[in-house]
C-alpha positions as CSV (number, residue, x, y, z in Angstrom):
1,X,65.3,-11.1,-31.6
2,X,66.3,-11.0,-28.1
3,X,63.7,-12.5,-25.3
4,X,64.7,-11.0,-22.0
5,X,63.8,-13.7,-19.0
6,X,63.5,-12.8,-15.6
7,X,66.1,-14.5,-12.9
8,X,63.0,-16.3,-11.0
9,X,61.8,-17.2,-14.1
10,X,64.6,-19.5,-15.0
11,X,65.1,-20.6,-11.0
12,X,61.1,-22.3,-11.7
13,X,62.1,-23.8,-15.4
14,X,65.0,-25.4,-13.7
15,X,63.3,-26.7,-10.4
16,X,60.5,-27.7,-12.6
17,X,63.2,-30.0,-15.1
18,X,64.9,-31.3,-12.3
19,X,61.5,-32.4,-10.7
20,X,60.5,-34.3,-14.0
21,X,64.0,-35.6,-14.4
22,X,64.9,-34.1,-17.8
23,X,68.3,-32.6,-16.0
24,X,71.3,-34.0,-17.5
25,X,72.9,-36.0,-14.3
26,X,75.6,-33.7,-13.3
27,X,73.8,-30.6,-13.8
28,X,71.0,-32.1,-11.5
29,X,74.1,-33.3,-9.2
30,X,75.3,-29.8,-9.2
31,X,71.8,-28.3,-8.1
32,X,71.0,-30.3,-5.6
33,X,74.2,-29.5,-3.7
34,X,73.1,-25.8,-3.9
35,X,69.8,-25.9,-2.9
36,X,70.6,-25.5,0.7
37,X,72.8,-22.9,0.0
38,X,69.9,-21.2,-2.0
39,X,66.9,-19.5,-0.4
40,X,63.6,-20.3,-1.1
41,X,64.5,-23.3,-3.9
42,X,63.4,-25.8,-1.8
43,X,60.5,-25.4,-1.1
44,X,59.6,-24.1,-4.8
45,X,61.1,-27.8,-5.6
46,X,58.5,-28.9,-2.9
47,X,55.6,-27.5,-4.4
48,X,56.5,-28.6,-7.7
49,X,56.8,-32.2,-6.6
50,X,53.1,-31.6,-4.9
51,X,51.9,-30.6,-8.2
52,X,53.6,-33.5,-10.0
53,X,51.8,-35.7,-7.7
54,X,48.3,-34.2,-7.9
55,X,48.5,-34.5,-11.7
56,X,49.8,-37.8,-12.4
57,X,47.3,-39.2,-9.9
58,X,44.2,-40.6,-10.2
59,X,41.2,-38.5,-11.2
60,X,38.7,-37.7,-8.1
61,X,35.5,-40.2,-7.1
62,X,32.6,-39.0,-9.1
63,X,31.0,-37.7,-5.4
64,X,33.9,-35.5,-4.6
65,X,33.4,-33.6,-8.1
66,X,29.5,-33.3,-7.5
67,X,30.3,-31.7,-4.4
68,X,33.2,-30.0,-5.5
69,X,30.1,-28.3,-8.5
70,X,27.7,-27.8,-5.6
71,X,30.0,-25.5,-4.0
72,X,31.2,-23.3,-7.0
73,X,27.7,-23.3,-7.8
74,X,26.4,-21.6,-4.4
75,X,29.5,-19.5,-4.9
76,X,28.5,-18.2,-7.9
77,X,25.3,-17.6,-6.7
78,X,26.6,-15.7,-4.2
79,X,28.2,-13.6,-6.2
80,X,26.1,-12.9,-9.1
81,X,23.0,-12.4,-6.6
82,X,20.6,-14.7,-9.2
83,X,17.0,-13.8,-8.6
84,X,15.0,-17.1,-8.8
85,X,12.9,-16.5,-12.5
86,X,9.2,-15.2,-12.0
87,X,6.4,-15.5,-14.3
88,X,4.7,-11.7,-15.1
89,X,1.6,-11.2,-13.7
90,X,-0.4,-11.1,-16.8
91,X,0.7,-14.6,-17.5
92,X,0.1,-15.4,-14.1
93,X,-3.3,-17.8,-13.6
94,X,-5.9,-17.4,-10.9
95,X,-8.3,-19.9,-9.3
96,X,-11.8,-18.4,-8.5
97,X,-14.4,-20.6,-6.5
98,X,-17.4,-21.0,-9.0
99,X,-20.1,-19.1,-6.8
100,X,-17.9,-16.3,-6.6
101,X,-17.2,-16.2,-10.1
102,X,-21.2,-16.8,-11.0
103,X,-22.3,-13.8,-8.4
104,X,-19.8,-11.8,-10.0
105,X,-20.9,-12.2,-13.1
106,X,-24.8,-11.5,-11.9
107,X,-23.7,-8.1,-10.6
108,X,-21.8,-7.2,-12.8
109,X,-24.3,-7.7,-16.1
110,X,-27.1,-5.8,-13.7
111,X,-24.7,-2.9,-13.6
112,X,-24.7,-2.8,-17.1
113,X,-28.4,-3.2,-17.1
114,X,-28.7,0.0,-15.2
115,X,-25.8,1.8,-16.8
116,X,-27.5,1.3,-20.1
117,X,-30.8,2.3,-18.8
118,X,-30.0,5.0,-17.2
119,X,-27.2,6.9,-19.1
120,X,-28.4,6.5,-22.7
121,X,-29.4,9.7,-24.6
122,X,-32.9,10.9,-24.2
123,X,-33.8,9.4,-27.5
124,X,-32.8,7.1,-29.4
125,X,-33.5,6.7,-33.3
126,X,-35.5,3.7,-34.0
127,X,-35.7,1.1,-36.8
128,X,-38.5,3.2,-38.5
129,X,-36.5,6.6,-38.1
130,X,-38.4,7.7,-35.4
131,X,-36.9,9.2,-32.1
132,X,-37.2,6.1,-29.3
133,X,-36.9,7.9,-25.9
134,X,-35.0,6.3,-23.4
135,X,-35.3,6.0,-19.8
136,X,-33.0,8.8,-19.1
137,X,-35.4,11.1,-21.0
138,X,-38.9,10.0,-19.9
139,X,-40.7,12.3,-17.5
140,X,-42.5,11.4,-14.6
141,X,-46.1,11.2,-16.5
142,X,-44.3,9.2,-19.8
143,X,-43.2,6.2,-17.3
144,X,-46.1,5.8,-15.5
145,X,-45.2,5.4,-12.1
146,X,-48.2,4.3,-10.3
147,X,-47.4,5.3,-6.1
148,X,-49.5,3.8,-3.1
149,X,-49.6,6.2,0.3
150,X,-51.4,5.7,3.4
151,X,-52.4,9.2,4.9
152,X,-54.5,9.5,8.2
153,X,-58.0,11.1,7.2
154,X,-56.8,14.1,9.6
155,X,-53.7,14.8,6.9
156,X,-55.8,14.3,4.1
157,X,-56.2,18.1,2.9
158,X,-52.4,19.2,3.5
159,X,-51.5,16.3,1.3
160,X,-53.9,17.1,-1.6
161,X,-52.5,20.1,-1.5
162,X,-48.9,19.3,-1.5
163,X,-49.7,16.8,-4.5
164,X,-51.6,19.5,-6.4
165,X,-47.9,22.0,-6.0
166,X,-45.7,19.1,-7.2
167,X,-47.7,18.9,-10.8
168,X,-46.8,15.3,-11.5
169,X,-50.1,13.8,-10.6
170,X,-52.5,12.9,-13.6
171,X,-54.7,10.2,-11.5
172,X,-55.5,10.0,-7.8
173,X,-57.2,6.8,-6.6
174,X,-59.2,7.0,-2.8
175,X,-59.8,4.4,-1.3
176,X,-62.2,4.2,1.7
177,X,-62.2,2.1,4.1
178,X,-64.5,-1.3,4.5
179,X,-66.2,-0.1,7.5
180,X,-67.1,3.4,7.1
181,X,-67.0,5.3,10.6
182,X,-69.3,8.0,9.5
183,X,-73.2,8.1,8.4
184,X,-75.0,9.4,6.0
185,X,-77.8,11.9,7.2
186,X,-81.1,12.0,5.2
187,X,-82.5,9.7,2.4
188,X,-80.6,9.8,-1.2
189,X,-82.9,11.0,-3.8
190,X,-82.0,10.7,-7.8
191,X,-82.3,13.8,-9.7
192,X,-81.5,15.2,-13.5
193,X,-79.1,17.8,-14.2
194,X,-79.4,19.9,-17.2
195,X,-78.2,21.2,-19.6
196,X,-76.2,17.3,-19.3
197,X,-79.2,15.6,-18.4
198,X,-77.2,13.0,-15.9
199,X,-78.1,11.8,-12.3
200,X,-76.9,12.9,-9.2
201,X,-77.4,11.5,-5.7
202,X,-78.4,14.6,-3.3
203,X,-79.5,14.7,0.2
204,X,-83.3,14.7,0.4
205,X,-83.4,17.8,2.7
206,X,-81.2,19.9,0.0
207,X,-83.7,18.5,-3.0
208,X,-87.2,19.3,-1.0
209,X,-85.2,22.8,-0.2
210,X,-84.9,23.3,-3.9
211,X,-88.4,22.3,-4.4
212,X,-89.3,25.6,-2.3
213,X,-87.6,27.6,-4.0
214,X,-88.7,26.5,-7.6
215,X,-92.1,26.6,-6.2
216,X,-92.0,30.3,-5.2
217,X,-90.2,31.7,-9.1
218,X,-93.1,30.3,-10.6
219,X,-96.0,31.5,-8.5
220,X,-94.1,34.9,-7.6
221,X,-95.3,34.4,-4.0
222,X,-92.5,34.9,-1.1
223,X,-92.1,34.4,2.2
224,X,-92.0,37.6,4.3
């Protein structure tokens, strides 16, 4: 087996012997003549030496090797472009001030409230297997809405009859004022109805007019 070796190859083995001193003397008498003949050897031989130095001496303070870390540290950094590690947002924690977190609660459990309310079916079957009907399916007259409005005496009619088109109505409540601004013309006289036999309150020149004219079917006698 033949092991080819380059020229500069053997130049570095033999600068490197002679620098450790494992020459035999007159070869390393016969190479030290040439090396000024010889370009370039010394200052291999010189770098050699420099190496020799650096190895056989002593080791470095521990400072100089912290600092000597720090750098190939940042350097790798550098290179590698190491994003800092991040925690994922659903593992992330957040701090809510308490009233915040309590009014948030309140609106959000009314919301429900009127969600529930107001989007469940029109009924609902209950415990007994009957149909429960919900809020959603009520009508106007099943909820019982009771409504207050103030009209002015002079818009009384026109809203009767607007009330009257709408057909949601079952009761309407008057209610007159303390101090009536009108009067009452003639003297209140009680009466019976039949075929219901109940009272009614008429005006006393309406019940003497009836009077007259019950007076004249019986007796037959008109006035002319």
């Amino acid at each position: 087996m033949f092991i080819f070796q380059s020229r500069l190859a053997r130049q570095e083995e033999v600068i490197s012997a002679l620098v450790d001193g494992e020459l035999p003397p007159e070869e390393e008498e016969l190479l030290r003549r040439d090396l000024p003949r010889k370009e370039g050897l010394e200052e291999r031989m010189i770098r050699h030496r420099a190496l020799q130095r650096a190895l056989s001496g002593t080791p470095p303070e521990s400072d100089l090797c912290d600092e000597a870390q720090k750098r190939v540290h940042e350097q790798v950094f550098r290179t590698l472009r190491v994003r800092p590690f991040r925690t994922p947002w659903w593992q992330q924690s957040l701090s809510v001030p308490l009233p915040v977190a309590s009014a948030a609660v309140a609106v959000f459990l009314l919301a429900g409230l009127l969600a529930t309310g107001l989007f469940q079916g029109a009924s609902v079957p209950g415990q007994d297997g009957s149909a429960r009907q919900g809020l959603a399916g009520l009508s106007l007259e099943d909820r019982n809405i009771h409504v207050q409005v103030n009209v002015d005496a002079t818009q009384t009619e026109q809203f009767l009859q607007w009330l009257n088109d709408q057909g949601q109505a079952q009761q309407l409540t008057i209610q007159l004022p303390e101090q009536a601004r009108f009067q009452f013309r003639g003297d209140p006289v009680m009466v019976r109805r039949d075929p219901v036999h109940d009272l009614e309150i008429l005006p006393l020149d309406e019940y003497t007019h009836g009077e007259h004219q019950l007076q004249e079917l019986q007796t037959g006698e008109f006035p002319e």
